[in-house]
PDB file of C-alpha atoms in Angstrom:
ATOM      1  CA  UNK A1039       7.547 -10.338  19.495  1.00  0.00           C
ATOM      2  CA  UNK A1040      11.313 -10.603  19.804  1.00  0.00           C
ATOM      3  CA  UNK A1041      13.717  -8.661  17.624  1.00  0.00           C
ATOM      4  CA  UNK A1042      14.926 -11.907  16.019  1.00  0.00           C
ATOM      5  CA  UNK A1043      11.382 -12.651  14.791  1.00  0.00           C
ATOM      6  CA  UNK A1044      11.107  -9.181  13.221  1.00  0.00           C
ATOM      7  CA  UNK A1045      14.481  -9.734  11.557  1.00  0.00           C
ATOM      8  CA  UNK A1046      13.346 -13.124  10.215  1.00  0.00           C
ATOM      9  CA  UNK A1047      10.238 -11.599   8.633  1.00  0.00           C
ATOM     10  CA  UNK A1048      12.165  -8.633   7.267  1.00  0.00           C
ATOM     11  CA  UNK A1049      14.732 -10.988   5.728  1.00  0.00           C
ATOM     12  CA  UNK A1050      11.866 -12.786   3.987  1.00  0.00           C
ATOM     13  CA  UNK A1051      10.688  -9.442   2.557  1.00  0.00           C
ATOM     14  CA  UNK A1052      14.222  -8.773   1.305  1.00  0.00           C
ATOM     15  CA  UNK A1053      14.312 -12.257  -0.245  1.00  0.00           C
ATOM     16  CA  UNK A1054      11.046 -11.499  -2.064  1.00  0.00           C
ATOM     17  CA  UNK A1055      12.526  -8.200  -3.270  1.00  0.00           C
ATOM     18  CA  UNK A1056      15.479 -10.046  -4.801  1.00  0.00           C
ATOM     19  CA  UNK A1057      13.088 -12.411  -6.577  1.00  0.00           C
ATOM     20  CA  UNK A1058      11.050  -9.522  -7.981  1.00  0.00           C
ATOM     21  CA  UNK A1059      13.935  -7.328  -9.093  1.00  0.00           C
ATOM     22  CA  UNK A1060      16.764  -9.739  -9.841  1.00  0.00           C
ATOM     23  CA  UNK A1061      15.410 -13.231 -10.472  1.00  0.00           C
ATOM     24  CA  UNK A1062      11.934 -12.898 -12.022  1.00  0.00           C
ATOM     25  CA  UNK A1063      12.373  -9.260 -13.165  1.00  0.00           C
ATOM     26  CA  UNK A1064       8.688  -8.523 -12.515  1.00  0.00           C
ATOM     27  CA  UNK A1065       9.411  -5.038 -11.196  1.00  0.00           C
ATOM     28  CA  UNK A1066      11.575  -3.095  -8.804  1.00  0.00           C
ATOM     29  CA  UNK A1067      13.468  -4.574  -5.885  1.00  0.00           C
ATOM     30  CA  UNK A1068      10.499  -4.608  -3.506  1.00  0.00           C
ATOM     31  CA  UNK A1069       9.045  -7.427  -1.406  1.00  0.00           C
ATOM     32  CA  UNK A1070       6.573  -7.434   1.471  1.00  0.00           C
ATOM     33  CA  UNK A1071       4.620  -9.685   3.794  1.00  0.00           C
ATOM     34  CA  UNK A1072       1.799  -9.398   6.305  1.00  0.00           C
ATOM     35  CA  UNK A1073       2.155 -11.141   9.664  1.00  0.00           C
ATOM     36  CA  UNK A1074      -0.514 -11.734  12.291  1.00  0.00           C
ATOM     37  CA  UNK A1075       0.082 -13.418  15.631  1.00  0.00           C
ATOM     38  CA  UNK A1076       3.607 -14.363  14.563  1.00  0.00           C
ATOM     39  CA  UNK A1077       2.485 -16.146  11.373  1.00  0.00           C
ATOM     40  CA  UNK A1078       2.814 -15.072   7.750  1.00  0.00           C
ATOM     41  CA  UNK A1079      -0.625 -14.354   6.324  1.00  0.00           C
ATOM     42  CA  UNK A1080       0.440 -13.190   2.868  1.00  0.00           C
ATOM     43  CA  UNK A1081       3.390 -12.183   0.724  1.00  0.00           C
ATOM     44  CA  UNK A1082       3.864  -9.782  -2.152  1.00  0.00           C
ATOM     45  CA  UNK A1083       6.418  -8.831  -4.759  1.00  0.00           C
ATOM     46  CA  UNK A1084       6.606  -5.843  -7.037  1.00  0.00           C
ATOM     47  CA  UNK A1085       4.962  -6.767 -10.352  1.00  0.00           C
ATOM     48  CA  UNK A1086       4.696  -3.351 -11.991  1.00  0.00           C
ATOM     49  CA  UNK A1087       6.612  -4.397 -15.116  1.00  0.00           C
ATOM     50  CA  UNK A1088       5.098  -7.867 -15.486  1.00  0.00           C
ATOM     51  CA  UNK A1089       1.518  -6.659 -15.005  1.00  0.00           C
ATOM     52  CA  UNK A1090       1.819  -3.262 -16.744  1.00  0.00           C
ATOM     53  CA  UNK A1091       0.203  -1.868 -13.598  1.00  0.00           C
ATOM     54  CA  UNK A1092       1.855   1.030 -11.729  1.00  0.00           C
ATOM     55  CA  UNK A1093      -0.072   0.127  -8.560  1.00  0.00           C
ATOM     56  CA  UNK A1094       1.150  -3.481  -8.309  1.00  0.00           C
ATOM     57  CA  UNK A1095       3.601  -2.794  -5.518  1.00  0.00           C
ATOM     58  CA  UNK A1096       4.714  -5.543  -3.135  1.00  0.00           C
ATOM     59  CA  UNK A1097       2.897  -3.953  -0.212  1.00  0.00           C
ATOM     60  CA  UNK A1098      -0.339  -3.624  -2.182  1.00  0.00           C
ATOM     61  CA  UNK A1099      -0.175  -7.269  -3.225  1.00  0.00           C
ATOM     62  CA  UNK A1100       0.497  -8.383   0.354  1.00  0.00           C
ATOM     63  CA  UNK A1101      -2.376  -6.258   1.704  1.00  0.00           C
ATOM     64  CA  UNK A1102      -4.851  -7.479  -0.930  1.00  0.00           C
ATOM     65  CA  UNK A1103      -3.878 -11.089  -0.385  1.00  0.00           C
ATOM     66  CA  UNK A1104      -4.083 -10.763   3.407  1.00  0.00           C
ATOM     67  CA  UNK A1105      -7.585  -9.313   3.170  1.00  0.00           C
ATOM     68  CA  UNK A1106      -8.673 -12.232   1.000  1.00  0.00           C
ATOM     69  CA  UNK A1107      -7.002 -14.772   3.299  1.00  0.00           C
ATOM     70  CA  UNK A1108      -8.453 -13.261   6.482  1.00  0.00           C
ATOM     71  CA  UNK A1109     -11.794 -12.496   4.779  1.00  0.00           C
ATOM     72  CA  UNK A1110     -11.865  -8.932   6.063  1.00  0.00           C
ATOM     73  CA  UNK A1111     -11.109  -5.460   4.710  1.00  0.00           C
ATOM     74  CA  UNK A1112      -9.385  -4.453   7.949  1.00  0.00           C
ATOM     75  CA  UNK A1113      -6.077  -5.961   8.994  1.00  0.00           C
ATOM     76  CA  UNK A1114      -6.251  -5.165  12.695  1.00  0.00           C
ATOM     77  CA  UNK A1115      -3.413  -6.797  14.604  1.00  0.00           C
ATOM     78  CA  UNK A1116      -1.352  -7.261  11.436  1.00  0.00           C
ATOM     79  CA  UNK A1117       2.182  -6.057  10.798  1.00  0.00           C
ATOM     80  CA  UNK A1118       3.628  -5.207   7.393  1.00  0.00           C
ATOM     81  CA  UNK A1119       7.251  -6.131   6.741  1.00  0.00           C
ATOM     82  CA  UNK A1120       8.686  -4.571   3.614  1.00  0.00           C
ATOM     83  CA  UNK A1121      12.076  -4.473   1.967  1.00  0.00           C
ATOM     84  CA  UNK A1122      11.897  -0.697   1.533  1.00  0.00           C
ATOM     85  CA  UNK A1123      10.124   2.231   3.143  1.00  0.00           C
ATOM     86  CA  UNK A1124       6.592   2.366   1.696  1.00  0.00           C
ATOM     87  CA  UNK A1125       5.751   4.865  -1.036  1.00  0.00           C
ATOM     88  CA  UNK A1126       2.835   7.287  -0.472  1.00  0.00           C
ATOM     89  CA  UNK A1127       0.312   4.903  -2.085  1.00  0.00           C
ATOM     90  CA  UNK A1128       1.400   1.904  -0.027  1.00  0.00           C
ATOM     91  CA  UNK A1129       1.574   3.894   3.195  1.00  0.00           C
ATOM     92  CA  UNK A1130      -1.946   5.196   2.563  1.00  0.00           C
ATOM     93  CA  UNK A1131      -3.096   1.600   1.959  1.00  0.00           C
ATOM     94  CA  UNK A1132      -1.645   0.675   5.361  1.00  0.00           C
ATOM     95  CA  UNK A1133      -3.816   3.340   6.966  1.00  0.00           C
ATOM     96  CA  UNK A1134      -6.896   2.180   5.018  1.00  0.00           C
ATOM     97  CA  UNK A1135      -6.258  -1.427   6.032  1.00  0.00           C
ATOM     98  CA  UNK A1136      -5.705  -0.591   9.693  1.00  0.00           C
ATOM     99  CA  UNK A1137      -2.166  -1.951   9.892  1.00  0.00           C
ATOM    100  CA  UNK A1138      -0.659  -0.876  13.186  1.00  0.00           C
ATOM    101  CA  UNK A1139       3.064  -1.195  12.483  1.00  0.00           C
ATOM    102  CA  UNK A1140       5.435  -1.307   9.525  1.00  0.00           C
ATOM    103  CA  UNK A1141       8.973  -2.666   9.605  1.00  0.00           C
ATOM    104  CA  UNK A1142      11.131  -1.722   6.610  1.00  0.00           C
ATOM    105  CA  UNK A1143      14.738  -2.246   5.528  1.00  0.00           C
ATOM    106  CA  UNK A1144      15.926   0.184   2.821  1.00  0.00           C
ATOM    107  CA  UNK A1145      15.029   3.861   3.082  1.00  0.00           C
ATOM    108  CA  UNK A1146      13.343   6.114   0.537  1.00  0.00           C
ATOM    109  CA  UNK A1147      16.783   7.612  -0.034  1.00  0.00           C
ATOM    110  CA  UNK A1148      18.258   4.149  -0.748  1.00  0.00           C
ATOM    111  CA  UNK A1149      15.520   3.429  -3.304  1.00  0.00           C
ATOM    112  CA  UNK A1150      16.332   6.704  -5.030  1.00  0.00           C
ATOM    113  CA  UNK A1151      20.121   6.286  -4.911  1.00  0.00           C
ATOM    114  CA  UNK A1152      20.277   2.676  -6.088  1.00  0.00           C
ATOM    115  CA  UNK A1153      17.119   2.342  -8.162  1.00  0.00           C
ATOM    116  CA  UNK A1154      16.166   5.881  -9.166  1.00  0.00           C
ATOM    117  CA  UNK A1155      12.767   5.462  -7.467  1.00  0.00           C
ATOM    118  CA  UNK A1156      11.845   9.028  -6.559  1.00  0.00           C
ATOM    119  CA  UNK A1157       8.653   9.623  -4.562  1.00  0.00           C
ATOM    120  CA  UNK A1158       9.524  13.231  -3.709  1.00  0.00           C
ATOM    121  CA  UNK A1159       7.400  14.721  -6.525  1.00  0.00           C
ATOM    122  CA  UNK A1160       4.347  12.861  -5.218  1.00  0.00           C
ATOM    123  CA  UNK A1161       4.858  14.127  -1.670  1.00  0.00           C
ATOM    124  CA  UNK A1162       5.346  17.652  -3.049  1.00  0.00           C
ATOM    125  CA  UNK A1163       2.158  17.455  -5.142  1.00  0.00           C
ATOM    126  CA  UNK A1164       0.059  16.152  -2.247  1.00  0.00           C
ATOM    127  CA  UNK A1165       1.218  19.052  -0.086  1.00  0.00           C
ATOM    128  CA  UNK A1166      -0.077  21.603  -2.615  1.00  0.00           C
ATOM    129  CA  UNK A1167      -3.650  22.925  -2.691  1.00  0.00           C
ATOM    130  CA  UNK A1168      -5.764  21.024  -5.259  1.00  0.00           C
ATOM    131  CA  UNK A1169      -5.759  23.996  -7.604  1.00  0.00           C
ATOM    132  CA  UNK A1170      -1.942  24.039  -7.827  1.00  0.00           C
ATOM    133  CA  UNK A1171      -1.318  20.342  -8.524  1.00  0.00           C
ATOM    134  CA  UNK A1172       0.010  19.161 -11.887  1.00  0.00           C
ATOM    135  CA  UNK A1173      -2.925  16.745 -12.273  1.00  0.00           C
ATOM    136  CA  UNK A1174      -5.930  18.998 -12.641  1.00  0.00           C
ATOM    137  CA  UNK A1175      -9.032  17.973 -10.697  1.00  0.00           C
ATOM    138  CA  UNK A1176     -12.236  18.966 -12.503  1.00  0.00           C
ATOM    139  CA  UNK A1177     -15.526  18.543 -10.667  1.00  0.00           C
ATOM    140  CA  UNK A1178     -18.678  17.908 -12.693  1.00  0.00           C
ATOM    141  CA  UNK A1179     -22.176  16.470 -12.120  1.00  0.00           C
ATOM    142  CA  UNK A1180     -21.968  16.885  -8.369  1.00  0.00           C
ATOM    143  CA  UNK A1181     -25.736  16.988  -7.920  1.00  0.00           C
ATOM    144  CA  UNK A1182     -26.136  13.627  -9.687  1.00  0.00           C
ATOM    145  CA  UNK A1183     -23.421  12.051  -7.572  1.00  0.00           C
ATOM    146  CA  UNK A1184     -24.839  13.660  -4.444  1.00  0.00           C
ATOM    147  CA  UNK A1185     -28.216  12.042  -5.185  1.00  0.00           C
ATOM    148  CA  UNK A1186     -26.581   8.593  -5.000  1.00  0.00           C
ATOM    149  CA  UNK A1187     -24.637   9.567  -1.865  1.00  0.00           C
ATOM    150  CA  UNK A1188     -27.838  10.623  -0.134  1.00  0.00           C
ATOM    151  CA  UNK A1189     -29.428   7.266  -0.970  1.00  0.00           C
ATOM    152  CA  UNK A1190     -26.360   5.544   0.441  1.00  0.00           C
ATOM    153  CA  UNK A1191     -26.532   7.680   3.581  1.00  0.00           C
ATOM    154  CA  UNK A1192     -30.122   6.542   4.149  1.00  0.00           C
ATOM    155  CA  UNK A1193     -29.381   2.853   3.498  1.00  0.00           C
ATOM    156  CA  UNK A1194     -29.995   1.080   6.821  1.00  0.00           C
ATOM    157  CA  UNK A1195     -27.883  -2.005   6.105  1.00  0.00           C
ATOM    158  CA  UNK A1196     -24.683  -0.362   4.881  1.00  0.00           C
ATOM    159  CA  UNK A1197     -21.451  -1.581   6.413  1.00  0.00           C
ATOM    160  CA  UNK A1198     -19.290   1.164   7.888  1.00  0.00           C
ATOM    161  CA  UNK A1199     -15.570   0.927   7.240  1.00  0.00           C
TER     162      UNK A1199
END
């Protein structure tokens, strides 16, 4: 794909970010779209404020919508265009979805400087051993959960993903 096509799609993501943050005020200045074979499959805007959902990021909306549109949980051959560098959650979702490439406009530093969006504490927490993180992880009832996992392991018709 030519550079001008990437710029066109990235400009659309920026346009969606302006709608989310400035026009509709549904959340931060974030917009995203998924493209496959040069065609837009889905679009997303940040809706954290409107939905009262901290996970409703533009990238997450675009990924969810693309999976529904393409009727598959993997987005092989798809490209994510986003108005800003993805946060840890959205980047992880890209890996889960099998997206091969991400084009972004604003940097993490821009999002912090102009919008006070600071993902550094999340990156710092994820780098720590589980025992040192601020959110305490408490394991309980492992044997009961393991029983279900073993049944799942033996299930002959499970779909691997």
